[in-house]
Amino acid sequence: MSQFPPLPKDAVPSSYDLRLDLDVVAGSFTGTVAVKVELLKNSRFIVLNGLGLSVDRDASSFTPRESCVVVLNGGDLAENSTVSSSDTCEPSEVKVIAIKYYEEKISLEFGSYLPKGEGVLNLSFNGVISEESKGLFVCCGDNKKMCARRCFPCWDEPVYKAKFKVTMHVPSEYVALSNMPVAEEEVNGNGKILSYQESPNMATYLVLLFVGPEPDSEFIRMRDAMQRALFSPLGIGGTNKTEILLGDVVVNRETEAVSVVGIEDDELYLFSIDEAKKQTLRKEEVVVVSRHFFHGQPVCLVTDEAKLGIICGIDTKVDLAILDGKTIARRDIGTDSLERNRRFFVGDTVVRGSWFGTVQGVELKMKIHQENGFTVPAYQVDPESYEPIFKNAAESYLNEPYYVRQEVIDLESNEDPVRGTVIKHWVDRLEVDWFHCSSSREEKKPAKNIFYQLVKRIHDPRSSRAFWYLGSRCIFEGIEFVIAGVRSMVKVKWQGGSVEEINSTELVESKEFFVGQFVAKKEEKGVGFVRFVVDGIAWVKWVEEEKPELVHTSELQPHPEYRFQISDCVAEKVGSRARGFIVGMENGKIEVEWCLNKTITVVQPEEITRLCCFFGEDSSEEDEDEEGSSDDTLPPFLRGPVAISSSGSFPLELASSASDDDD
C-alpha cells in the first residue's frame, strides 16, 4: 500500500481501453488509455495515480457524455451548481492545460469546468522500462508494490473496480500475456498487435501484463490462477462469495425497502424493517449495503479470495426509527452514541470477585397494562406466558422481546387471549457459566443462577462497535428507537502489513490461515507462525529454524496447543493470572489488552492460556479437558433469540430507560 494519501473521492472509473506500444530494445514504451469516468462533482481537476510516467498534455482531454455549455459566475462554479446544456450541440472535448506530478499522482487541470456526470478521459503517455527488468515488461498483481501505476495512468487503489480491455504492440519474437485470452492478433512489420478480451470488474492490482522472450514461471502461475477465477461460473473468486449471504443488510433497488437476509427452513428470505411479513429473496432486485463482521475476523476480498486480512476496526452508522420502523427519526448515527437497551446480553463477559464467566441466560421481570384497564404487577407476570407482537419482519426475525410500549398477548387467559402493553421491565437474574478464577488461593465458585446486581460486565473488544443489528432496539439521547438502517466501514490489516478502510460489502469471511496464526505440520511436532498466504501457499517461520519455509496449506493445521485468534479471551498461566483479550499477533508474539487496567503488553504464547473464543472454529476439535473451552462460538445474531436457563427458556430482555428495580 502506498505511503501517500489516497486519491480524492470525486471521480470513479468504470472501464479502461488501454494500448501499449513497447520498444523493449530501447527500454521504453508509449501508450494511450481511454477511461470511462463518472465525475461526482463539477471540477477543473482530475487526479489519478502514475509513477515514472509522462503524460502528453497536448494529446490528452476529457469528453463529457452530453454536450455542455459551462457558464462561470465570476470565474467560479459551485460544486453542486447546475451546468446549462444544449441539446443541439455535439459533445466536445475539454483539453488539458496543465499537469502536475506529485506523491505518485498525476493532477490534470482542464481549460474549463468538467460537468458532474459520465465522460471519457483520453490520455497519451510514455515511460521507461526498468533496467532491473532485464528487457522484460512486467505488471503483476501486487497490491503492496502498486505496479499498475508504473505502467499506465489509473486509479490504483483497491476500492476502484473497473473492466480492462488491453491491446499490446510488441516485437514478433516476444511473448505477450495478460489476464484474458487473445481476441485478435495482427502482424505489423516486425511486430505484432495483440488484442485481449475485456476483463470482468476488478481492481488495478489484479491487472497482469508480461512481455519478454519467454514467460516468467511465476507470472504463468499467477495468470493461470487468475484465469481460473475469472472463468469460474460464479465469477471472480470461484466461490459463492459473490452471492448474497445470511445476515446481509440489503436495499430493494426500486422501493428502497431495507431488509436483513434471514433463513427459514433452509431457505433465505428478506425480513424488512417496514413490512410485517417476510419476503422471498430475489437477488436481482436487491443490493447489499452492509455485511456484519467482528474484530479479529479473518477476511478476504469478494473479488480476490487470495487477498487475506484481519478485521482491526469497525465504524458502523445506523438510521433510527420510531416504533414501527417506517418513520426515520435520525440518520447516520455513530454507534458510539448509542446505549445498550438492556443491562446484559447472552455472551456478555462478567466478573464476580476473582471469578470470570459468560452470561448464558437472562431472566426478566415486567409490568403489563392490559386492554381491559387492569395493570398486572411484576410478581404476577410470567414472561413465558406472554407472546410479543412485533411491528415489522426484521424485528420479528431478530426476536428480542420486550420493550416499553410493546404489545403482548396473554396466552394463559381463560377465554379469549387478552392483549396488553409492556409499561416497565428489568433484568432480574442471570445464568452465568463461571470457568476461570484469577486467584491463586482457593475461592468458592459463585452460584450459576445469580442476581444481576452481584456481577459486573467488563469491556469486550469482540463485540465493540459490532453489536447493532437491523431491528435491534437502542437508547439514543434518552429515547428508545429501532435500528432501521445499517452501514459499516471496516479497517482491514492485510497480510502485507498495510491497513485499509473498506466498505464491509467488499469482504467475506476467509477460511484460510491468517497472518500471525500458529501452525504445525500434520502428523509432526514443531511450532511455526504464518507470515503470509498466496494461492494456497503459506510462508511459515518455524521457531526452531532460522529460515522460513514455503508450505502448501493442505500440509498445515492450527497448532494444537497455541490455537489463538485475535479477540480470544486469555489468562496468564502463572503469577497474577490476569485476564485479557488478544488484540494482535505478529512475529510469533501476542499482544494482549488486560481487563483490569486496559494496558497492552506483548507476551509469548506459552505464557497464556485461552479461556474462550467467539467465532471461527469448531470447538469439538478442542481438548475437552482444556480449561474454559466453549462450544458457544457463534455471534448472538446467529445463536438464536432465546437464552437457555436451567429453569427454562427466558426471552432476551430489552430494557427501557426505566431503572432496573422491583415493582
XYZ file of C-alpha atoms in Angstrom:
663
model
C 0.000 0.000 0.000
C 1.273 3.446 -0.878
C 2.514 5.611 1.983
C 0.921 8.659 0.350
C -2.602 9.996 0.977
C -5.381 8.327 -1.054
C -6.880 9.815 -4.204
C -9.710 12.363 -3.969
C -13.135 10.682 -3.952
C -14.574 12.816 -6.770
C -14.057 10.571 -9.814
C -14.876 6.864 -10.298
C -13.598 4.830 -13.291
C -15.739 2.072 -14.818
C -13.631 0.798 -17.762
C -10.172 1.179 -19.325
C -9.323 0.792 -23.023
C -5.535 0.511 -22.850
C -2.984 0.272 -25.681
C 0.745 -0.167 -25.101
C 3.479 0.037 -27.762
C 6.697 -1.414 -26.417
C 10.245 -0.879 -27.673
C 11.897 -3.474 -25.477
C 15.336 -2.948 -27.077
C 15.287 0.793 -26.400
C 13.815 0.161 -22.963
C 10.813 2.445 -23.379
C 7.104 2.331 -24.113
C 4.302 4.605 -25.217
C 0.613 4.188 -24.618
C -2.891 5.547 -24.775
C -5.776 4.925 -22.444
C -9.443 5.852 -22.685
C -11.115 5.667 -19.278
C -14.861 5.892 -18.788
C -15.226 8.024 -15.665
C -18.106 9.317 -13.570
C -17.394 12.717 -12.025
C -19.176 13.156 -8.709
C -18.968 16.959 -8.786
C -18.173 19.834 -11.142
C -14.417 20.317 -11.275
C -11.494 21.556 -13.332
C -9.189 18.840 -11.999
C -8.877 15.059 -12.246
C -6.281 13.328 -10.065
C -5.145 9.737 -10.655
C -2.072 7.603 -9.977
C 1.096 7.458 -12.041
C 4.730 6.674 -11.247
C 7.586 7.210 -13.696
C 5.145 8.167 -16.459
C 4.981 11.314 -18.580
C 1.592 12.394 -19.937
C 1.434 14.304 -23.253
C -0.586 17.400 -22.368
C -1.466 18.286 -25.977
C -2.832 14.791 -26.702
C -4.941 14.481 -23.526
C -8.565 15.553 -22.994
C -11.916 14.786 -21.390
C -15.160 14.349 -23.354
C -18.415 14.603 -21.358
C -21.149 12.162 -22.330
C -23.513 15.062 -23.027
C -22.723 18.432 -24.553
C -22.449 21.257 -22.064
C -22.056 24.999 -22.150
C -20.267 25.928 -18.942
C -21.087 29.371 -17.591
C -18.844 30.718 -14.840
C -20.008 33.325 -12.356
C -17.015 35.468 -11.587
C -14.707 32.692 -12.681
C -16.063 30.156 -10.219
C -18.515 27.262 -10.242
C -20.104 25.845 -7.113
C -19.622 22.151 -6.500
C -23.316 21.304 -6.789
C -24.402 24.079 -9.148
C -26.326 23.260 -12.326
C -24.490 23.382 -15.650
C -26.615 24.564 -18.562
C -26.759 22.212 -21.547
C -27.691 22.387 -25.175
C -29.417 19.534 -26.975
C -28.259 20.858 -30.351
C -24.526 20.605 -29.651
C -22.330 17.566 -30.078
C -20.231 16.563 -27.073
C -16.972 18.498 -27.241
C -13.682 17.541 -25.664
C -12.090 19.702 -22.988
C -8.315 19.975 -23.302
C -5.754 19.529 -20.532
C -3.901 22.809 -19.967
C -1.550 21.858 -17.112
C -0.157 18.703 -15.487
C 1.376 18.337 -12.044
C 3.245 15.247 -10.767
C 3.469 14.609 -7.010
C 3.294 11.755 -4.470
C 2.852 9.094 -7.208
C -0.117 11.081 -8.537
C -0.881 12.920 -11.772
C -3.072 16.013 -11.447
C -4.729 17.133 -14.695
C -6.042 20.697 -14.984
C -8.570 21.419 -17.753
C -9.326 24.567 -19.696
C -12.882 24.769 -18.362
C -15.021 23.088 -15.749
C -15.974 19.453 -16.343
C -19.635 18.817 -15.547
C -20.785 16.299 -12.976
C -21.652 13.024 -14.710
C -20.094 10.490 -17.065
C -17.440 11.056 -19.677
C -14.266 9.654 -21.253
C -10.749 10.630 -20.190
C -8.238 10.216 -23.050
C -4.548 10.222 -22.163
C -1.349 9.702 -24.160
C 1.709 8.803 -22.114
C 5.189 7.255 -22.173
C 7.521 5.560 -19.746
C 10.808 3.750 -19.310
C 11.205 0.024 -18.785
C 13.206 -0.543 -15.624
C 16.796 -1.706 -16.128
C 16.221 -4.222 -13.343
C 13.648 -5.993 -15.519
C 16.386 -7.136 -17.979
C 14.378 -6.411 -21.091
C 11.077 -7.623 -19.691
C 7.930 -5.559 -19.321
C 6.045 -6.909 -16.328
C 2.926 -5.714 -14.500
C 1.966 -8.342 -11.914
C -0.865 -8.152 -9.439
C 0.933 -6.950 -6.327
C -1.074 -4.683 -4.062
C 1.978 -3.839 -1.982
C 4.076 -2.521 -4.888
C 1.174 -0.880 -6.744
C 2.623 -1.942 -10.118
C -0.225 -0.711 -12.312
C 0.624 2.971 -11.793
C 4.094 2.259 -13.226
C 2.576 1.002 -16.484
C -0.348 3.345 -17.197
C -2.207 6.240 -15.515
C -5.014 4.790 -13.406
C -6.972 4.853 -10.164
C -4.557 2.466 -8.466
C -6.417 1.806 -5.218
C -8.355 -1.413 -4.403
C -11.635 0.430 -3.839
C -11.819 1.347 -7.544
C -13.069 -1.560 -9.677
C -13.293 -1.421 -13.485
C -13.219 -3.511 -16.655
C -9.977 -3.654 -18.667
C -9.582 -4.045 -22.427
C -5.886 -4.370 -23.290
C -4.038 -4.118 -26.611
C -0.237 -4.530 -26.860
C 2.116 -3.887 -29.817
C 5.258 -5.983 -29.248
C 8.202 -7.454 -31.245
C 7.215 -10.561 -33.208
C 9.722 -12.778 -31.419
C 8.434 -11.798 -27.978
C 5.721 -13.442 -25.880
C 2.909 -11.227 -24.576
C 0.448 -12.374 -21.880
C -2.389 -10.738 -19.950
C -5.304 -11.764 -17.715
C -7.653 -12.602 -20.569
C -7.284 -14.746 -23.716
C -6.254 -13.135 -27.012
C -9.282 -11.953 -29.009
C -7.378 -10.848 -32.131
C -3.772 -10.943 -33.384
C -2.403 -8.829 -36.265
C 1.086 -8.892 -37.845
C 2.551 -5.410 -38.238
C 6.005 -5.355 -39.868
C 8.496 -6.740 -37.367
C 5.916 -6.676 -34.656
C 2.503 -7.985 -33.755
C -0.582 -6.391 -32.244
C -2.415 -8.495 -29.660
C -5.903 -7.518 -28.501
C -7.295 -9.277 -25.426
C -10.847 -9.919 -24.344
C -12.347 -7.443 -21.894
C -11.951 -8.469 -18.262
C -14.649 -8.542 -15.576
C -14.723 -5.789 -12.951
C -11.536 -5.875 -10.901
C -9.062 -3.648 -9.094
C -5.875 -2.451 -10.813
C -3.624 -4.607 -8.638
C -5.164 -7.639 -10.375
C -4.070 -6.445 -13.851
C -1.431 -8.812 -15.266
C 0.866 -7.890 -18.186
C 4.014 -9.670 -19.414
C 6.185 -9.032 -22.468
C 9.522 -10.802 -22.925
C 11.499 -13.501 -24.749
C 9.858 -16.218 -22.651
C 7.179 -16.169 -19.959
C 8.257 -15.965 -16.362
C 7.147 -19.111 -14.462
C 5.836 -17.114 -11.512
C 3.815 -14.941 -13.868
C 2.348 -18.016 -15.587
C 1.285 -19.384 -12.197
C -0.379 -16.099 -11.265
C -2.038 -15.767 -14.685
C -3.416 -19.305 -14.586
C -4.763 -18.834 -11.051
C -6.387 -15.573 -12.105
C -7.974 -17.104 -15.192
C -9.380 -19.975 -13.159
C -11.109 -17.381 -11.024
C -12.207 -15.203 -13.939
C -13.789 -18.080 -15.836
C -15.444 -19.653 -12.802
C -19.247 -19.896 -13.233
C -19.588 -17.740 -10.122
C -17.168 -15.041 -11.254
C -14.009 -13.773 -9.611
C -13.124 -15.762 -6.524
C -14.563 -19.028 -7.788
C -16.838 -19.489 -4.763
C -20.252 -18.404 -3.564
C -18.651 -15.251 -2.197
C -20.363 -13.178 -4.868
C -23.708 -14.413 -3.530
C -25.915 -12.610 -1.014
C -25.131 -14.068 2.399
C -27.044 -14.767 5.585
C -27.127 -11.654 7.770
C -26.535 -9.162 4.924
C -28.434 -5.874 5.059
C -29.904 -5.167 1.613
C -31.944 -2.446 -0.105
C -34.522 -3.017 -2.837
C -33.356 -1.242 -5.997
C -36.826 0.163 -6.773
C -38.698 0.541 -3.487
C -35.596 1.285 -1.332
C -37.014 -1.032 1.352
C -34.311 -2.061 3.850
C -34.186 -5.737 4.890
C -31.950 -8.274 6.556
C -31.306 -11.632 4.896
C -32.512 -14.404 7.208
C -33.092 -18.125 6.982
C -36.177 -20.289 7.479
C -36.452 -23.976 6.561
C -33.005 -23.805 4.919
C -34.175 -21.015 2.579
C -33.059 -17.372 2.563
C -35.750 -14.684 2.891
C -35.893 -10.918 3.264
C -37.073 -9.597 6.624
C -37.969 -5.954 6.072
C -37.843 -3.189 8.660
C -41.070 -1.630 7.351
C -43.156 -4.702 6.437
C -44.843 -7.167 8.764
C -44.194 -10.315 6.696
C -41.050 -11.842 5.262
C -40.470 -11.615 1.515
C -38.975 -14.056 -0.977
C -35.355 -13.196 -1.753
C -34.904 -12.248 -5.422
C -31.229 -11.451 -5.733
C -31.593 -9.364 -8.871
C -33.916 -6.944 -7.040
C -31.639 -6.012 -4.138
C -28.174 -4.635 -3.483
C -26.089 -5.368 -0.367
C -25.389 -2.246 1.706
C -23.760 -3.746 4.801
C -22.181 -7.001 5.961
C -21.584 -7.949 9.583
C -18.077 -8.655 10.906
C -16.287 -8.867 14.247
C -12.910 -7.631 15.428
C -10.197 -10.142 14.613
C -12.206 -11.960 11.946
C -10.120 -13.310 9.024
C -11.479 -11.947 5.735
C -10.712 -11.735 2.035
C -11.914 -9.568 -0.818
C -15.091 -10.650 -2.572
C -13.242 -10.218 -5.881
C -9.999 -11.870 -4.782
C -10.075 -14.699 -2.249
C -6.264 -14.758 -2.251
C -6.075 -11.274 -0.683
C -6.283 -12.000 3.037
C -6.560 -9.768 6.065
C -7.850 -9.352 9.610
C -10.620 -7.002 10.776
C -8.937 -4.482 13.084
C -11.606 -1.773 13.281
C -15.337 -1.296 12.653
C -17.145 2.002 12.073
C -20.912 1.488 11.907
C -23.506 4.151 11.137
C -27.204 3.468 11.740
C -30.573 5.035 10.942
C -33.027 5.183 13.817
C -36.801 4.894 13.506
C -39.760 5.087 15.862
C -41.786 2.051 16.929
C -42.968 0.691 13.583
C -39.640 1.149 11.785
C -41.257 3.124 8.962
C -40.601 6.670 10.140
C -36.892 7.534 10.218
C -36.124 9.962 13.047
C -32.307 10.085 12.911
C -29.821 9.218 10.160
C -26.120 8.299 10.122
C -25.743 7.998 13.890
C -22.455 6.520 15.075
C -22.866 3.502 17.328
C -20.592 5.095 19.949
C -23.554 7.410 20.659
C -25.955 4.529 21.342
C -26.709 2.910 24.674
C -27.485 -0.741 25.161
C -31.168 -1.218 25.787
C -30.696 -3.869 28.425
C -28.056 -4.373 31.071
C -26.980 -7.842 29.971
C -26.979 -9.972 26.837
C -26.238 -13.623 26.325
C -22.490 -13.839 25.701
C -21.568 -10.860 27.911
C -18.314 -11.225 29.840
C -18.848 -10.752 33.593
C -16.834 -10.974 36.820
C -17.600 -11.565 40.466
C -14.666 -11.393 42.806
C -11.857 -13.392 41.213
C -14.211 -15.455 39.063
C -14.742 -14.850 35.360
C -17.660 -16.116 33.243
C -20.067 -15.576 30.371
C -23.802 -14.937 30.551
C -25.784 -17.955 29.345
C -29.313 -16.799 30.217
C -31.289 -13.696 31.220
C -34.442 -13.795 33.385
C -36.898 -10.877 33.319
C -39.424 -9.054 35.399
C -42.040 -6.810 33.774
C -45.285 -4.914 34.395
C -48.133 -5.066 31.851
C -51.157 -2.827 31.329
C -53.994 -4.858 29.790
C -56.553 -3.522 27.321
C -59.323 -4.039 29.936
C -57.666 -1.348 32.069
C -56.096 -3.722 34.608
C -52.366 -3.396 35.364
C -50.647 -6.700 36.119
C -47.892 -6.269 38.755
C -44.488 -7.774 38.101
C -44.811 -10.584 40.653
C -47.838 -11.922 38.736
C -46.199 -11.801 35.290
C -44.539 -14.882 33.826
C -42.714 -13.637 30.697
C -43.024 -17.064 29.106
C -46.821 -16.833 29.156
C -46.852 -13.653 27.037
C -46.370 -13.625 23.287
C -44.762 -10.432 21.946
C -46.261 -8.641 18.942
C -43.525 -7.260 16.713
C -44.070 -4.250 14.462
C -42.085 -5.495 11.454
C -40.451 -8.567 9.949
C -36.849 -7.566 10.792
C -37.706 -7.118 14.465
C -39.664 -10.369 14.449
C -36.750 -12.294 12.906
C -34.311 -10.899 15.461
C -36.885 -11.889 18.126
C -35.716 -9.761 21.034
C -38.675 -9.022 23.346
C -39.564 -6.945 25.330
C -39.629 -3.153 25.227
C -41.786 -0.387 26.676
C -44.975 0.137 24.640
C -44.672 -3.281 23.003
C -47.987 -5.072 22.652
C -48.259 -8.617 24.043
C -50.887 -11.342 24.248
C -51.586 -13.279 27.436
C -51.640 -16.900 26.245
C -52.891 -18.222 29.603
C -56.049 -16.096 29.847
C -59.151 -18.187 30.499
C -61.212 -17.199 27.463
C -60.078 -15.085 24.527
C -56.399 -14.072 24.681
C -56.053 -10.734 26.465
C -53.899 -8.053 24.821
C -51.717 -5.742 26.835
C -48.806 -3.315 26.664
C -45.451 -3.512 28.434
C -45.064 -0.422 30.634
C -41.944 -1.462 32.561
C -39.392 -4.277 32.597
C -35.959 -5.099 34.007
C -33.352 -7.809 34.396
C -33.796 -9.937 37.500
C -31.394 -12.870 37.416
C -28.629 -14.200 35.202
C -27.372 -17.654 34.428
C -23.565 -17.493 34.252
C -21.007 -20.076 33.212
C -18.084 -19.480 35.616
C -14.929 -21.029 34.214
C -11.844 -19.160 35.435
C -10.578 -17.904 38.787
C -7.709 -15.433 38.830
C -6.887 -16.027 42.491
C -4.095 -18.479 43.335
C -5.816 -19.349 46.614
C -8.945 -21.417 46.985
C -12.079 -19.342 46.279
C -15.598 -20.714 46.077
C -17.256 -20.515 42.670
C -20.290 -18.166 42.606
C -23.756 -19.563 42.078
C -24.692 -20.380 38.498
C -28.040 -18.553 38.847
C -27.288 -15.125 40.304
C -28.868 -11.685 40.781
C -27.629 -9.235 38.156
C -26.554 -6.701 40.839
C -23.873 -9.130 42.052
C -21.879 -9.211 38.809
C -20.067 -6.630 36.699
C -19.831 -6.594 32.918
C -16.380 -5.852 31.505
C -15.349 -4.367 28.169
C -15.130 -6.977 25.446
C -13.414 -5.974 22.160
C -15.043 -8.917 20.421
C -18.345 -7.065 20.209
C -17.198 -3.428 20.281
C -18.996 -1.440 17.547
C -20.293 -4.683 16.014
C -23.239 -5.156 18.332
C -26.006 -3.398 16.402
C -28.358 -5.217 14.029
C -31.268 -4.228 11.806
C -34.358 -4.457 14.029
C -32.463 -4.037 17.317
C -33.682 -1.578 19.938
C -31.368 1.050 21.400
C -31.382 4.204 23.519
C -30.264 7.465 21.873
C -30.422 10.772 23.759
C -32.699 9.130 26.329
C -35.259 7.918 23.781
C -35.794 4.347 22.611
C -35.512 3.676 18.848
C -35.408 0.719 16.499
C -32.443 0.428 14.126
C -33.832 0.836 10.599
C -30.622 1.025 8.569
C -27.024 -0.169 8.971
C -23.859 0.758 7.046
C -20.367 -0.354 8.069
C -16.856 0.597 7.069
C -14.152 -1.703 8.409
C -10.401 -1.431 8.795
C -8.519 -4.426 7.465
C -4.890 -5.235 8.175
C -3.754 -7.042 5.044
C -1.150 -9.749 5.286
C 1.384 -7.398 3.669
C 1.136 -5.209 6.775
C -0.850 -2.317 5.271
C -4.147 -1.158 6.818
C -7.057 -0.112 4.623
C -10.529 1.198 5.395
C -13.021 -0.528 3.106
C -16.756 -0.972 2.750
C -17.925 -4.116 4.553
C -19.754 -5.281 1.413
C -16.419 -5.813 -0.359
C -15.370 -8.533 2.098
C -16.326 -12.059 3.115
C -15.062 -14.317 5.867
C -11.974 -16.329 4.906
C -11.227 -19.905 5.944
C -7.535 -19.590 5.031
C -4.698 -19.423 7.542
C -4.090 -15.821 8.532
C -1.005 -13.758 9.294
C 0.366 -14.457 12.770
C -1.550 -17.720 13.251
C 0.388 -20.512 14.983
C 0.550 -23.680 12.894
C 2.108 -27.119 12.807
C 2.631 -29.660 10.068
C 0.172 -32.513 10.126
C 1.464 -35.571 11.980
C 4.599 -33.616 13.026
C 5.789 -31.612 16.007
C 7.133 -28.074 15.910
C 5.734 -24.562 16.200
C 5.534 -22.055 13.378
C 3.649 -18.880 12.579
C 2.283 -17.718 9.237
C 3.900 -14.703 7.565
C 1.548 -14.631 4.557
C -0.546 -16.886 2.293
C -0.814 -16.647 -1.509
C -2.820 -19.023 -3.720
C -2.730 -21.872 -1.195
C 0.970 -21.459 -0.374
C 1.926 -20.285 3.131
C 5.234 -18.738 4.132
C 5.856 -20.171 7.603
C 8.563 -19.145 10.067
C 9.398 -22.103 12.281
C 10.511 -21.268 15.815
C 13.336 -23.808 15.762
C 14.575 -22.894 12.269
C 16.432 -19.823 11.013
C 14.917 -19.689 7.523
C 11.211 -19.570 6.680
C 9.620 -22.282 4.548
C 7.011 -22.241 1.788
C 4.382 -24.871 2.654
C 1.143 -25.787 0.918
C -1.758 -25.063 3.268
C -3.026 -28.645 2.858
C 0.052 -29.767 4.827
C -0.692 -27.465 7.770
C -3.057 -27.470 10.723
C -3.735 -24.957 13.509
C -1.256 -25.618 16.276
C -2.954 -27.983 18.767
C -1.744 -26.016 21.812
C -1.466 -22.436 20.564
C -4.932 -22.136 19.000
C -5.041 -18.379 19.463
C -7.023 -15.865 17.432
C -7.402 -12.128 17.701
C -10.287 -11.355 20.124
C -9.847 -14.593 22.134
C -10.105 -14.205 25.894
C -6.904 -15.388 27.605
C -5.306 -15.511 31.061
C -1.770 -15.637 32.393
C -0.708 -19.165 33.307
C 1.341 -18.066 36.331
C 1.649 -15.030 38.579
C -1.458 -12.871 38.887
C -3.378 -14.977 36.362
C -4.745 -11.717 34.964
C -7.263 -11.888 32.121
C -7.437 -10.020 28.830
C -8.234 -10.155 25.129
C -5.845 -10.772 22.244
C -5.623 -7.630 20.105
C -2.635 -8.501 17.903
C -0.479 -11.405 16.693
C 2.801 -10.846 14.881
C 6.228 -12.478 14.527
C 5.373 -15.290 16.922
C 4.316 -12.967 19.748
C 0.893 -11.922 21.052
C -0.478 -8.534 22.102
C -2.963 -8.712 24.990
C -5.204 -5.940 26.324
C -5.662 -6.675 30.021
C -9.138 -6.247 31.504
C -8.033 -4.715 34.810
C -6.055 -1.669 33.669
C -6.618 -1.619 29.865
C -2.868 -1.767 29.190
C -1.483 -3.714 26.225
C 1.607 -5.896 26.595
C 3.437 -8.363 24.341
C 3.646 -11.947 25.612
C 4.948 -15.282 24.395
C 2.287 -17.874 23.509
C 3.481 -20.238 26.219
C 2.774 -17.586 28.877
C -1.013 -17.552 28.392
C -3.926 -19.946 28.089
C -7.085 -19.405 26.083
C -10.279 -19.177 28.105
C -12.872 -18.857 25.345
C -13.255 -17.913 21.726
C -16.012 -16.014 19.926
C -16.248 -17.444 16.440
C -14.484 -19.181 13.633
C -13.852 -22.783 14.628
C -15.470 -25.979 15.764
C -14.890 -26.273 19.485
C -15.284 -30.040 19.194
C -11.701 -30.049 17.966
C -10.616 -28.607 21.312
C -9.178 -30.734 24.049
C -12.203 -31.462 26.230
C -10.079 -31.042 29.334
C -8.797 -27.611 28.328
C -9.824 -25.034 30.890
C -12.503 -22.725 29.626
C -13.213 -24.441 26.328
C -16.566 -23.358 24.936
C -18.916 -24.617 22.279
C -20.757 -21.300 22.033
C -18.752 -19.761 19.199
C -21.463 -18.073 17.121
C -22.319 -14.385 17.381
C -25.613 -13.624 19.194
C -27.457 -12.867 15.946
C -26.832 -16.412 14.680
C -27.205 -18.170 18.036
C -30.921 -17.510 18.141
C -33.205 -15.362 20.231
C -33.735 -17.414 23.370
C -31.337 -17.701 26.277
C -31.465 -21.182 27.826
C -31.598 -21.305 31.611
C -31.531 -24.279 33.931
C -35.081 -23.375 34.920
C -36.358 -22.969 31.356
C -36.132 -20.655 28.387
C -36.145 -16.923 29.015
C -36.775 -14.467 26.162
C -33.967 -11.952 25.869
C -34.967 -8.850 27.813
C -34.960 -5.440 26.126
C -34.536 -2.692 28.698
C -36.131 0.694 28.503
C -34.879 3.885 30.055
C -36.673 2.792 33.216
C -34.439 1.814 36.107
C -33.824 -1.827 36.927
C -35.697 -2.325 40.167
C -38.512 -4.424 41.528
C -42.121 -3.361 41.362
